[in-house]
XYZ file of C-alpha atoms in Angstrom:
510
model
C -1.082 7.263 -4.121
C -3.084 5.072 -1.535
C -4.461 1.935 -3.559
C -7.802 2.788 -1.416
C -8.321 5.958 -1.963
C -7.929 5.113 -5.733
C -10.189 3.055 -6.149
C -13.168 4.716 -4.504
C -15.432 4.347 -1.589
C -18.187 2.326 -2.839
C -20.890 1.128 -0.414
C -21.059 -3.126 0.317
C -24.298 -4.375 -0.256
C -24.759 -8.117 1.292
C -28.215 -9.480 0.783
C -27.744 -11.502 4.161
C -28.933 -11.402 7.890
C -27.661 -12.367 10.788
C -27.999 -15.175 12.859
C -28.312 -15.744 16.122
C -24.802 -16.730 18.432
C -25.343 -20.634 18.029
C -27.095 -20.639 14.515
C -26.680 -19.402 10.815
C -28.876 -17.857 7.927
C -28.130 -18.052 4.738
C -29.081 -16.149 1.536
C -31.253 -17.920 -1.474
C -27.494 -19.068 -2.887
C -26.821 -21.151 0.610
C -24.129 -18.737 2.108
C -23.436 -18.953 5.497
C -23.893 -15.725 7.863
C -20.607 -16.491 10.346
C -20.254 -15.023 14.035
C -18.007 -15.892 16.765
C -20.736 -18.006 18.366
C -21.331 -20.163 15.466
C -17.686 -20.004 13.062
C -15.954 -22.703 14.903
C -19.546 -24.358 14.533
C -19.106 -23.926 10.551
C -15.750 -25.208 10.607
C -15.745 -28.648 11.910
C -19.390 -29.365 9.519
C -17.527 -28.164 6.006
C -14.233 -29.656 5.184
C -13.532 -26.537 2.859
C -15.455 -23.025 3.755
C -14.451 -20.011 2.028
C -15.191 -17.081 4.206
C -15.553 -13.329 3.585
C -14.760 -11.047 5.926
C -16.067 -7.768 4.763
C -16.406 -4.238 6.359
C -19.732 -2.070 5.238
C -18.548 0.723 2.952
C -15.372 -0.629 2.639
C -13.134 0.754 -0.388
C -13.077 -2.542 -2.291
C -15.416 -4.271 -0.295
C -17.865 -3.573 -3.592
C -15.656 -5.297 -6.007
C -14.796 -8.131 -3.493
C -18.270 -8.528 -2.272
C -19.770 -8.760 -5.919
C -16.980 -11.841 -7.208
C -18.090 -13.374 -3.976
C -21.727 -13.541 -4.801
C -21.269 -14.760 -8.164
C -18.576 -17.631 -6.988
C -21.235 -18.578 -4.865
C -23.830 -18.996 -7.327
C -21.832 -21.309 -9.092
C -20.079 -23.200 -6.435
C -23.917 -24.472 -5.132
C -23.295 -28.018 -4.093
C -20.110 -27.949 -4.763
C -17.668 -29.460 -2.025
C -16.703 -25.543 -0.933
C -19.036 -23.710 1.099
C -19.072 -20.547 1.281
C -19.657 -17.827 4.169
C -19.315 -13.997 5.144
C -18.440 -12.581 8.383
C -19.178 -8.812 9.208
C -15.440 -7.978 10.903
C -17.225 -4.203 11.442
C -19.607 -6.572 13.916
C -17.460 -9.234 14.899
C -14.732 -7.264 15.988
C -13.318 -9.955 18.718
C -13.852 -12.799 15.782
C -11.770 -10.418 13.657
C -9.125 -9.740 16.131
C -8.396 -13.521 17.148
C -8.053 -14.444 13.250
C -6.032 -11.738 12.717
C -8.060 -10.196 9.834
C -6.732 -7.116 9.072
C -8.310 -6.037 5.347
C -11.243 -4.445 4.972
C -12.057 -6.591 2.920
C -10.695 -10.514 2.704
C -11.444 -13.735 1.566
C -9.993 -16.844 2.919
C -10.311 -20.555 2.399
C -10.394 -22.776 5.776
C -9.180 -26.438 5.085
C -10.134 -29.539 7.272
C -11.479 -27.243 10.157
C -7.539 -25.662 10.586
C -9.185 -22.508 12.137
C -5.471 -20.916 12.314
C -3.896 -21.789 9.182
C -6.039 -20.637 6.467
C -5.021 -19.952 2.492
C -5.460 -16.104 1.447
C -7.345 -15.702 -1.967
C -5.865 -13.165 -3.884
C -8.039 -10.178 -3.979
C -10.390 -11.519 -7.130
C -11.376 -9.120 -10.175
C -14.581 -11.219 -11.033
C -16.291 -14.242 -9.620
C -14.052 -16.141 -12.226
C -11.083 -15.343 -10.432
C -12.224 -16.827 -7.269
C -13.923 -20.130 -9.403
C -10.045 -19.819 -10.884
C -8.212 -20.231 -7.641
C -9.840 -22.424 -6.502
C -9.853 -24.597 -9.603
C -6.214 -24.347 -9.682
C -4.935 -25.193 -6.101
C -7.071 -28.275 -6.540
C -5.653 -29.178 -9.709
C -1.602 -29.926 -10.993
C 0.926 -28.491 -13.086
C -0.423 -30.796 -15.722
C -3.718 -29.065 -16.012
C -1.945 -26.220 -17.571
C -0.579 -28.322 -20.711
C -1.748 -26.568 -24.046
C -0.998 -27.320 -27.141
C 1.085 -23.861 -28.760
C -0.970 -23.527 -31.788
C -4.034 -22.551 -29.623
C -1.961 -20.302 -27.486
C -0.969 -18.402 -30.227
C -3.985 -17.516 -31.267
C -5.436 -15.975 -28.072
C -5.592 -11.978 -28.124
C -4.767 -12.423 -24.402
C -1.468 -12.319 -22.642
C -0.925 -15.367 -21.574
C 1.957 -16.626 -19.404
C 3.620 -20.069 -20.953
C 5.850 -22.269 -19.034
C 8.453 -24.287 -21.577
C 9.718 -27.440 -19.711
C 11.273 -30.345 -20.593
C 10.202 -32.254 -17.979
C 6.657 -31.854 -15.064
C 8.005 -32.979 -12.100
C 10.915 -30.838 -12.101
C 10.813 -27.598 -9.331
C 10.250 -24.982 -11.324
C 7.274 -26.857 -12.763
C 5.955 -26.148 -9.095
C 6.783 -22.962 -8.731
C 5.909 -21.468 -12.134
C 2.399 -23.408 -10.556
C 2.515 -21.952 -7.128
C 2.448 -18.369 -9.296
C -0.664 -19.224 -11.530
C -2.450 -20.071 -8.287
C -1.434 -16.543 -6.914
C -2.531 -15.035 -10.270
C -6.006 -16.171 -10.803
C -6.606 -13.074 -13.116
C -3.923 -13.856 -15.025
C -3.802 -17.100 -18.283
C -1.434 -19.515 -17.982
C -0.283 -22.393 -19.827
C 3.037 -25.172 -20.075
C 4.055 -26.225 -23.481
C 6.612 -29.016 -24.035
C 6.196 -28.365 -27.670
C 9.655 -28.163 -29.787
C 8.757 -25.835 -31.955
C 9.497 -23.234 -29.520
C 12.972 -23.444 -29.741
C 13.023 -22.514 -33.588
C 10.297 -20.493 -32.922
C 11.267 -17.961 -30.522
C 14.638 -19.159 -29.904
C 13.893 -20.361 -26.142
C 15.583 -22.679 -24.212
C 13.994 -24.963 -22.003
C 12.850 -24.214 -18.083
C 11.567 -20.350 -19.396
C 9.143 -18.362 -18.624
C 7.742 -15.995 -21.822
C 5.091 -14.043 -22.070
C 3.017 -14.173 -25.578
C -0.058 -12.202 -27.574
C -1.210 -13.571 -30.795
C 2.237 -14.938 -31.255
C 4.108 -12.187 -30.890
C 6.806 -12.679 -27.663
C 6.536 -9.826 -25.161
C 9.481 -11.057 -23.195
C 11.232 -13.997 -21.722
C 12.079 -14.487 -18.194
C 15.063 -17.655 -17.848
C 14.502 -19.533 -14.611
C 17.466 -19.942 -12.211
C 17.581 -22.408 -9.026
C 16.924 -19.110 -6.786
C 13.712 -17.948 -8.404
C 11.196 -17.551 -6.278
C 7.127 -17.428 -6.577
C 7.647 -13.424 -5.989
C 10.308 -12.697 -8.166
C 8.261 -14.183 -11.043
C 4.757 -12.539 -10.103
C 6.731 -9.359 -10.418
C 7.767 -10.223 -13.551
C 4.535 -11.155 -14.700
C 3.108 -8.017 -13.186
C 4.899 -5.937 -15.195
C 5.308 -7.387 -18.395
C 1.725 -8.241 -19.051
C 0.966 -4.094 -18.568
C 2.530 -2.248 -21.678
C 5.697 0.041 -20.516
C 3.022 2.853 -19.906
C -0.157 2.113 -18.714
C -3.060 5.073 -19.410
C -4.960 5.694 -15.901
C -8.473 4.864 -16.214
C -11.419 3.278 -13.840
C -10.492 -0.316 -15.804
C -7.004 -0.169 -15.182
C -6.695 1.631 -11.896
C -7.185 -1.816 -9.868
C -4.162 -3.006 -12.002
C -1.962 -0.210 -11.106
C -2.950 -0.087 -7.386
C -2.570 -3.886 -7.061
C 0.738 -4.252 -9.203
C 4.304 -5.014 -6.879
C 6.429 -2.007 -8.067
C 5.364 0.387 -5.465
C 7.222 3.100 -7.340
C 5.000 5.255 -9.798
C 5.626 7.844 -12.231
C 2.712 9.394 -13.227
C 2.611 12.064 -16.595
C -0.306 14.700 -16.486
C -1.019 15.190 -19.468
C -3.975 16.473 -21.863
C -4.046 13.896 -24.424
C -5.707 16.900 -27.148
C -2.762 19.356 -26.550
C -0.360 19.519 -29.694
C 2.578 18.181 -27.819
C 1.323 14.672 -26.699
C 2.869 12.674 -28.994
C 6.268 14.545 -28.461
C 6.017 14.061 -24.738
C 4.230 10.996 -24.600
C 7.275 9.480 -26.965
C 9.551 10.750 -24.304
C 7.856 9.197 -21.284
C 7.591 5.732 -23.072
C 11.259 5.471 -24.735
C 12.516 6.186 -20.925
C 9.733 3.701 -19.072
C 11.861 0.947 -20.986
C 14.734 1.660 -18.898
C 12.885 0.912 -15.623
C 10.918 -1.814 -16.275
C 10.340 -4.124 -12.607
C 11.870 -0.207 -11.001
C 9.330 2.306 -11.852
C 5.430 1.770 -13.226
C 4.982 4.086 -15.992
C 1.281 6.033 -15.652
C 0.299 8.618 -17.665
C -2.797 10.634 -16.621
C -5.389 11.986 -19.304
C -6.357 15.570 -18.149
C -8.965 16.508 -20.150
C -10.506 13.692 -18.838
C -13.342 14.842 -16.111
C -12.848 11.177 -14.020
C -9.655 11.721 -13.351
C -10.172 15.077 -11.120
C -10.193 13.026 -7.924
C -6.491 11.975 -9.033
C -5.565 15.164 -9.979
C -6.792 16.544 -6.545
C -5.106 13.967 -4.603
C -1.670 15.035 -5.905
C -2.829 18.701 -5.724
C -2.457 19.001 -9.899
C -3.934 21.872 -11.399
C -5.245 21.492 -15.080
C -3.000 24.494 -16.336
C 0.151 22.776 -14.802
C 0.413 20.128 -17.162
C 2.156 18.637 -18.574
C 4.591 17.880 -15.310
C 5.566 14.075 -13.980
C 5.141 12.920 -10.903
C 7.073 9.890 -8.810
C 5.590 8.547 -5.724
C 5.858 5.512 -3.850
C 3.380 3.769 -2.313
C 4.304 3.079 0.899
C 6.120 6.346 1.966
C 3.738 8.204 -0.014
C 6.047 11.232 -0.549
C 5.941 12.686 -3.854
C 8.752 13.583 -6.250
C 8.129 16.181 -9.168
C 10.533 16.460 -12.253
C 12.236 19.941 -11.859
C 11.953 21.129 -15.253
C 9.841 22.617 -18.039
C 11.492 20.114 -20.746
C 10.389 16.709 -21.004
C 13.064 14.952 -22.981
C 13.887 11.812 -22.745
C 17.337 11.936 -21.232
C 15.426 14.650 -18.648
C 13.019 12.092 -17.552
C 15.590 8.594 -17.145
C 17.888 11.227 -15.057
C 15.449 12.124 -12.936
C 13.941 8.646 -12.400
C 17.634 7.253 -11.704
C 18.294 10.518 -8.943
C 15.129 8.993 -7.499
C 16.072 5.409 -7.155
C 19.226 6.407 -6.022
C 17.656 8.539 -3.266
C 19.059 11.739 -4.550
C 16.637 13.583 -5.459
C 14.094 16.368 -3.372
C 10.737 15.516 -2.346
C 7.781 17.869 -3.309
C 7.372 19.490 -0.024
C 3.544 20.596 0.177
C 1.038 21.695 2.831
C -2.275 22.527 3.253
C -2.877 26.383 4.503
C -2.293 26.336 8.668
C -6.562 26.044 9.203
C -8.346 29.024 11.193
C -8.754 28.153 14.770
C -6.645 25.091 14.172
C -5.656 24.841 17.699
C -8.679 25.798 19.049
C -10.232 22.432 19.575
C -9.254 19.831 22.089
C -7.348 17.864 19.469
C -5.247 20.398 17.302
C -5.311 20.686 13.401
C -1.841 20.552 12.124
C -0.689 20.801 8.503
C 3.230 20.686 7.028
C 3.605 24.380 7.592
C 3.707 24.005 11.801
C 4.207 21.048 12.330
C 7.664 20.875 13.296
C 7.503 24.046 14.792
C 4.580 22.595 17.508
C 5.962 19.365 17.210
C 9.515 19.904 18.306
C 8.347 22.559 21.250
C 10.576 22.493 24.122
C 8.198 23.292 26.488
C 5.163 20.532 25.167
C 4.777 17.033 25.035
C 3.184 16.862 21.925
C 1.102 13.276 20.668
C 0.360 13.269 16.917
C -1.820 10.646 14.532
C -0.149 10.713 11.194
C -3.539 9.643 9.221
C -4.905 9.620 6.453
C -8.683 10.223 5.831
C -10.010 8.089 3.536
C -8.487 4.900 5.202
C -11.305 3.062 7.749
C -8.423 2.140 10.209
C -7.569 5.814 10.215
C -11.175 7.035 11.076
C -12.047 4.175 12.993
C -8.956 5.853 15.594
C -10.791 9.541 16.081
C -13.316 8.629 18.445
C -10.024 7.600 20.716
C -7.987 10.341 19.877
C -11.033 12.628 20.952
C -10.988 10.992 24.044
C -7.351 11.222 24.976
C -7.276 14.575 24.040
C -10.105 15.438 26.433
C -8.355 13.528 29.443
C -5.724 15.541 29.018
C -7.455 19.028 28.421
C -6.250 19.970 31.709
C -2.696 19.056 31.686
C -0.683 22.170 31.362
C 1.872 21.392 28.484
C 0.589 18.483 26.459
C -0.826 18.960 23.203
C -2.736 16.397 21.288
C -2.724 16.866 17.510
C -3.171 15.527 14.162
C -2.095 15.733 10.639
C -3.234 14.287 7.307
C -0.546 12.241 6.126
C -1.846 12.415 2.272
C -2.083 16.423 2.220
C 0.948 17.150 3.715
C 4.311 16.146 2.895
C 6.364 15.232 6.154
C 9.866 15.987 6.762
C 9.984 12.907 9.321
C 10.059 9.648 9.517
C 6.911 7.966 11.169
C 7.774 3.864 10.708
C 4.706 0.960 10.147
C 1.064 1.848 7.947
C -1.335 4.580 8.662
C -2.646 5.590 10.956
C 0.870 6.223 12.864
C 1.026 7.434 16.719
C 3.985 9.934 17.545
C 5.115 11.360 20.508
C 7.292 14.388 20.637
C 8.598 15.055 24.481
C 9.149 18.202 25.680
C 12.940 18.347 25.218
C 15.253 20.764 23.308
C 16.711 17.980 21.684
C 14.664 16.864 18.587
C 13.291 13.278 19.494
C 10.428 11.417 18.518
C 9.283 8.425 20.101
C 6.377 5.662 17.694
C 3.707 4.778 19.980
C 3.634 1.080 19.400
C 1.109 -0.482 22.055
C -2.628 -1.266 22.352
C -4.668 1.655 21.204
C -6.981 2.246 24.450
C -7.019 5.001 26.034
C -5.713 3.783 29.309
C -2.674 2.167 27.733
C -2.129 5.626 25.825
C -2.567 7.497 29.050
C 0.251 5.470 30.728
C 2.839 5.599 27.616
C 1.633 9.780 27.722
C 2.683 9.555 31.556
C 6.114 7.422 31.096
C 7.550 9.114 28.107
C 7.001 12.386 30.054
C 8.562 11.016 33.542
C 11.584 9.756 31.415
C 11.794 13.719 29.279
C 11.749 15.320 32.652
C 14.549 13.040 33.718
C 16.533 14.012 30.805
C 15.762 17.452 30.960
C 17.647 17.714 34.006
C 20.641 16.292 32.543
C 19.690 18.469 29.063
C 19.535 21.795 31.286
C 22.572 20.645 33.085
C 24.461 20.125 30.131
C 23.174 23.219 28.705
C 24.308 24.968 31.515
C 27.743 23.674 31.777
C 27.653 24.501 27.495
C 27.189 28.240 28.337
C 29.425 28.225 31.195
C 32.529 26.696 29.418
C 32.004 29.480 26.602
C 32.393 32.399 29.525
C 35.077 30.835 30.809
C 36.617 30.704 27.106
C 35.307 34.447 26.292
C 37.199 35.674 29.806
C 40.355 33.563 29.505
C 40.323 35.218 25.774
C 39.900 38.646 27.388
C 42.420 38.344 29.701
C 44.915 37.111 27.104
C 43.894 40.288 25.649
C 44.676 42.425 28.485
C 47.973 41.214 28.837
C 49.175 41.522 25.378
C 48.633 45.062 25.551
């Protein structure tokens, strides 16, 4: 379930313009329009800019784009200014500061062009006024008196320490900076400890004073360990999928989903639905818990993505984020017992991925670069007699398409090359039985051998450099298919001489 695809292509509207290579516009709220002529420019004038780097069309470059906008309205004067870059446009400016996103804020300090501090991708312009607040602040900004946080309807996050100056004062504040989204407050209030029966140094999560749960800090904790914790806990054990949480789902730590279709009118929701949330409990921090409302007409794009049909349900899914290989429940009975074994099989990597494919497309390898699905693509992959090249992509992802106009081009410099084959496969419609390492899009080459290797194209991606790795991996395959033939050869050869040594045997037994 990519967190892009998810969440929608939405089109990035930025009411700038550009400026010329040694100048800057800005818009009626005084941000900055950055290029590589004029950034290092903005740097050494503004001892804090906050920068945007943004790509047109961009799947959350809508969401980012619009928190921007209204951060900026309300930072005016402020000691932070604020700029965008287009990294679509700036492509070399991108490349040297190693931007990456399609869509990223960062904060520049004291001109340090290589050091900067990543905002956390921001729900609102709040979350952005938030983080900022917060880095600039201490530990002792946080102090609330327990009474009010009681009271709040809001989970908020409460720190109980003895003492401020202690470490995990810091990094119970290093996590609230990280969390912008998220309310958090210290307490050094007594009444705790009768209360809720804490000790000191804990972290506990609370709504209207009722404790959701209590996390006891050790020397080892980290900043991570306790945004996962936070993460979790502040999301019920199942979370219903809808356009207002989605962003939470996609953006939480536990990359490992399972997903219940369900229609929420059918007469055995509650049954099921019981089911799925008595076993979520058991795999809290492990598994996110998602169920999926099927009569619900906004959800078809999900449903399509994992290739759910309306009549199926209700089935659960488990898929992880980063391998994107699906899991489905094998069976018709969704008890609870059913569901925590098949959730433990999956964590401990014993259980059977969902193996699905797309129909093999007419004319598929009619083109100069060939259409492959799961049904053949071992079978043209692993080709003795073809060096096959393969992008493992997936086509909602702007890295992905950005790569086609290249892989066009390869595959036309090599139309006349008698036994290569360049091809490609969508990663998110069909289920691979390999392992291609590092994110979408992934470049694989398969040499023409007998013996099943792949080799991860890891260099620049230009055509020339893709050209030469095309030329050496096939110099070094025809190498070893000497010594493969060879060895194949002497394979046979030692299984005649076995076959005749058995005949003979034969012959003079009798």
């Amino acid at each position: 379930m990519n967190r892009s695809l998810l969440l929608g292509v939405l089109i990035l509207g930025l009411p700038f313009v550009n400026g010329d290579a040694d100048k800057w516009s800005t818009g009626n709220d005084g941000v900055l329009q950055l290029n590589s002529g004029n950034f290092d420019r903005a740097l050494r004038e503004h001892e804090q800019l906050l920068v945007h780097f943004y790509v047109p069309l961009s799947g959350q470059g809508h969401q980012v784009s619009a928190a921007f906008e209204g951060a900026a309205v309300e930072l005016q004067g402020s000691e932070v200014k604020l700029a965008v870059v287009d990294a679509a446009k700036e492509k070399d400016l991108a490349k040297e500061l190693n931007v990456a996103g399609s869509s990223e804020i960062r904060l520049y300090v004291s001109g340090d062009k290589h050091s900067p501090v990543v905002c956390p991708v921001p729900q609102s312009s709040t979350s952005i006024l938030t983080w900022l607040r917060r880095r600039a602040g201490s530990a002792g900004d946080l102090v609330r008196d327990l009474s009010q946080l009681e009271a709040s309807e809001d989970v908020t996050v409460v720190g109980f320490f003895r003492e401020l100056n202690q470490e995990y004062v810091q990094t119970f504040y290093a996590t609230a900076i990280q969390l912008p989204d998220v309310s958090f407050a210290i307490t050094q209030d007594n009444e705790v400890t009768h209360k809720y029966g804490l000790t000191y140094d804990v972290v506990f999560l609370l709504r209207k004073s009722k404790l959701i749960q209590a996390y006891k800090l050790m020397p080892q904790t980290s900043k991570e360990e306790l945004m996962v914790f936070i993460s979790v806990y502040q999301m019920d054990p199942v979370t219903e999928y809808t356009g207002k949480t989605a962003n939470q789902i996609l953006s939480s730590p536990v990359l490992n989903h399972a997903l219940l279709f369900i229609r929420k009118s059918s007469a055995d929701f509650n049954h099921v639905y019981s089911a799925f949330n008595n076993a979520a409990q058991s795999f809290r921090v492990k598994i996110l818990f998602v169920w999926v409302n099927v009569d619900e007409p906004r959800n078809g794009r999900l449903m399509e993505y994992f290739r759910v049909r309306d009549f199926e349900a209700p089935l659960i899914r488990v898929v992880n984020l980063t391998s994107h290989v699906t899991y489905q429940l094998p069976s018709d009975t969704l008890e609870v017992e059913t569901i925590k074994t098949f959730c433990a099989s999956y964590l401990e990597g014993k259980a059977k991925p969902k193996m699905q494919s797309e129909a093999i497309p007419e004319g598929w390898d009619t083109q100069p670069v060939k259409e492959l699905v799961g049904m053949n693509l071992e079978e043209v992959a692993f080709n003795p007699n073809k060096t096959v090249f393969v992008m493992f992509y997936l086509p909602y992802s702007l890295a992905s398409r950005a790569l086609f106009p290249l892989w066009e081009e390869l595959a036309e410099a090599t139309e006349g090359r008698e036994g290569v084959v360049i091809a490609r496969i969508d990663a998110s419609a069909n289920d691979i039985n390999l392992s291609p390492q590092g994110a979408y899009p992934t470049l694989c080459l398969f040499p023409a051998l007998h013996a099943e290797r792949m080799v991860v194209y890891s260099g620049e991606r230009r055509l020339e450099d893709l050209i030469q790795f095309l030329n050496t991996e096939m110099e070094k395959a025809k190498r070893d298919r000497v010594q493969e033939d060879e060895d194949r050869r002497k394979y046979i050869k030692d299984i005649k001489d076995e076959e005749a040594k058995k005949a003979d045997k034969s012959k003079d037994e009798l």
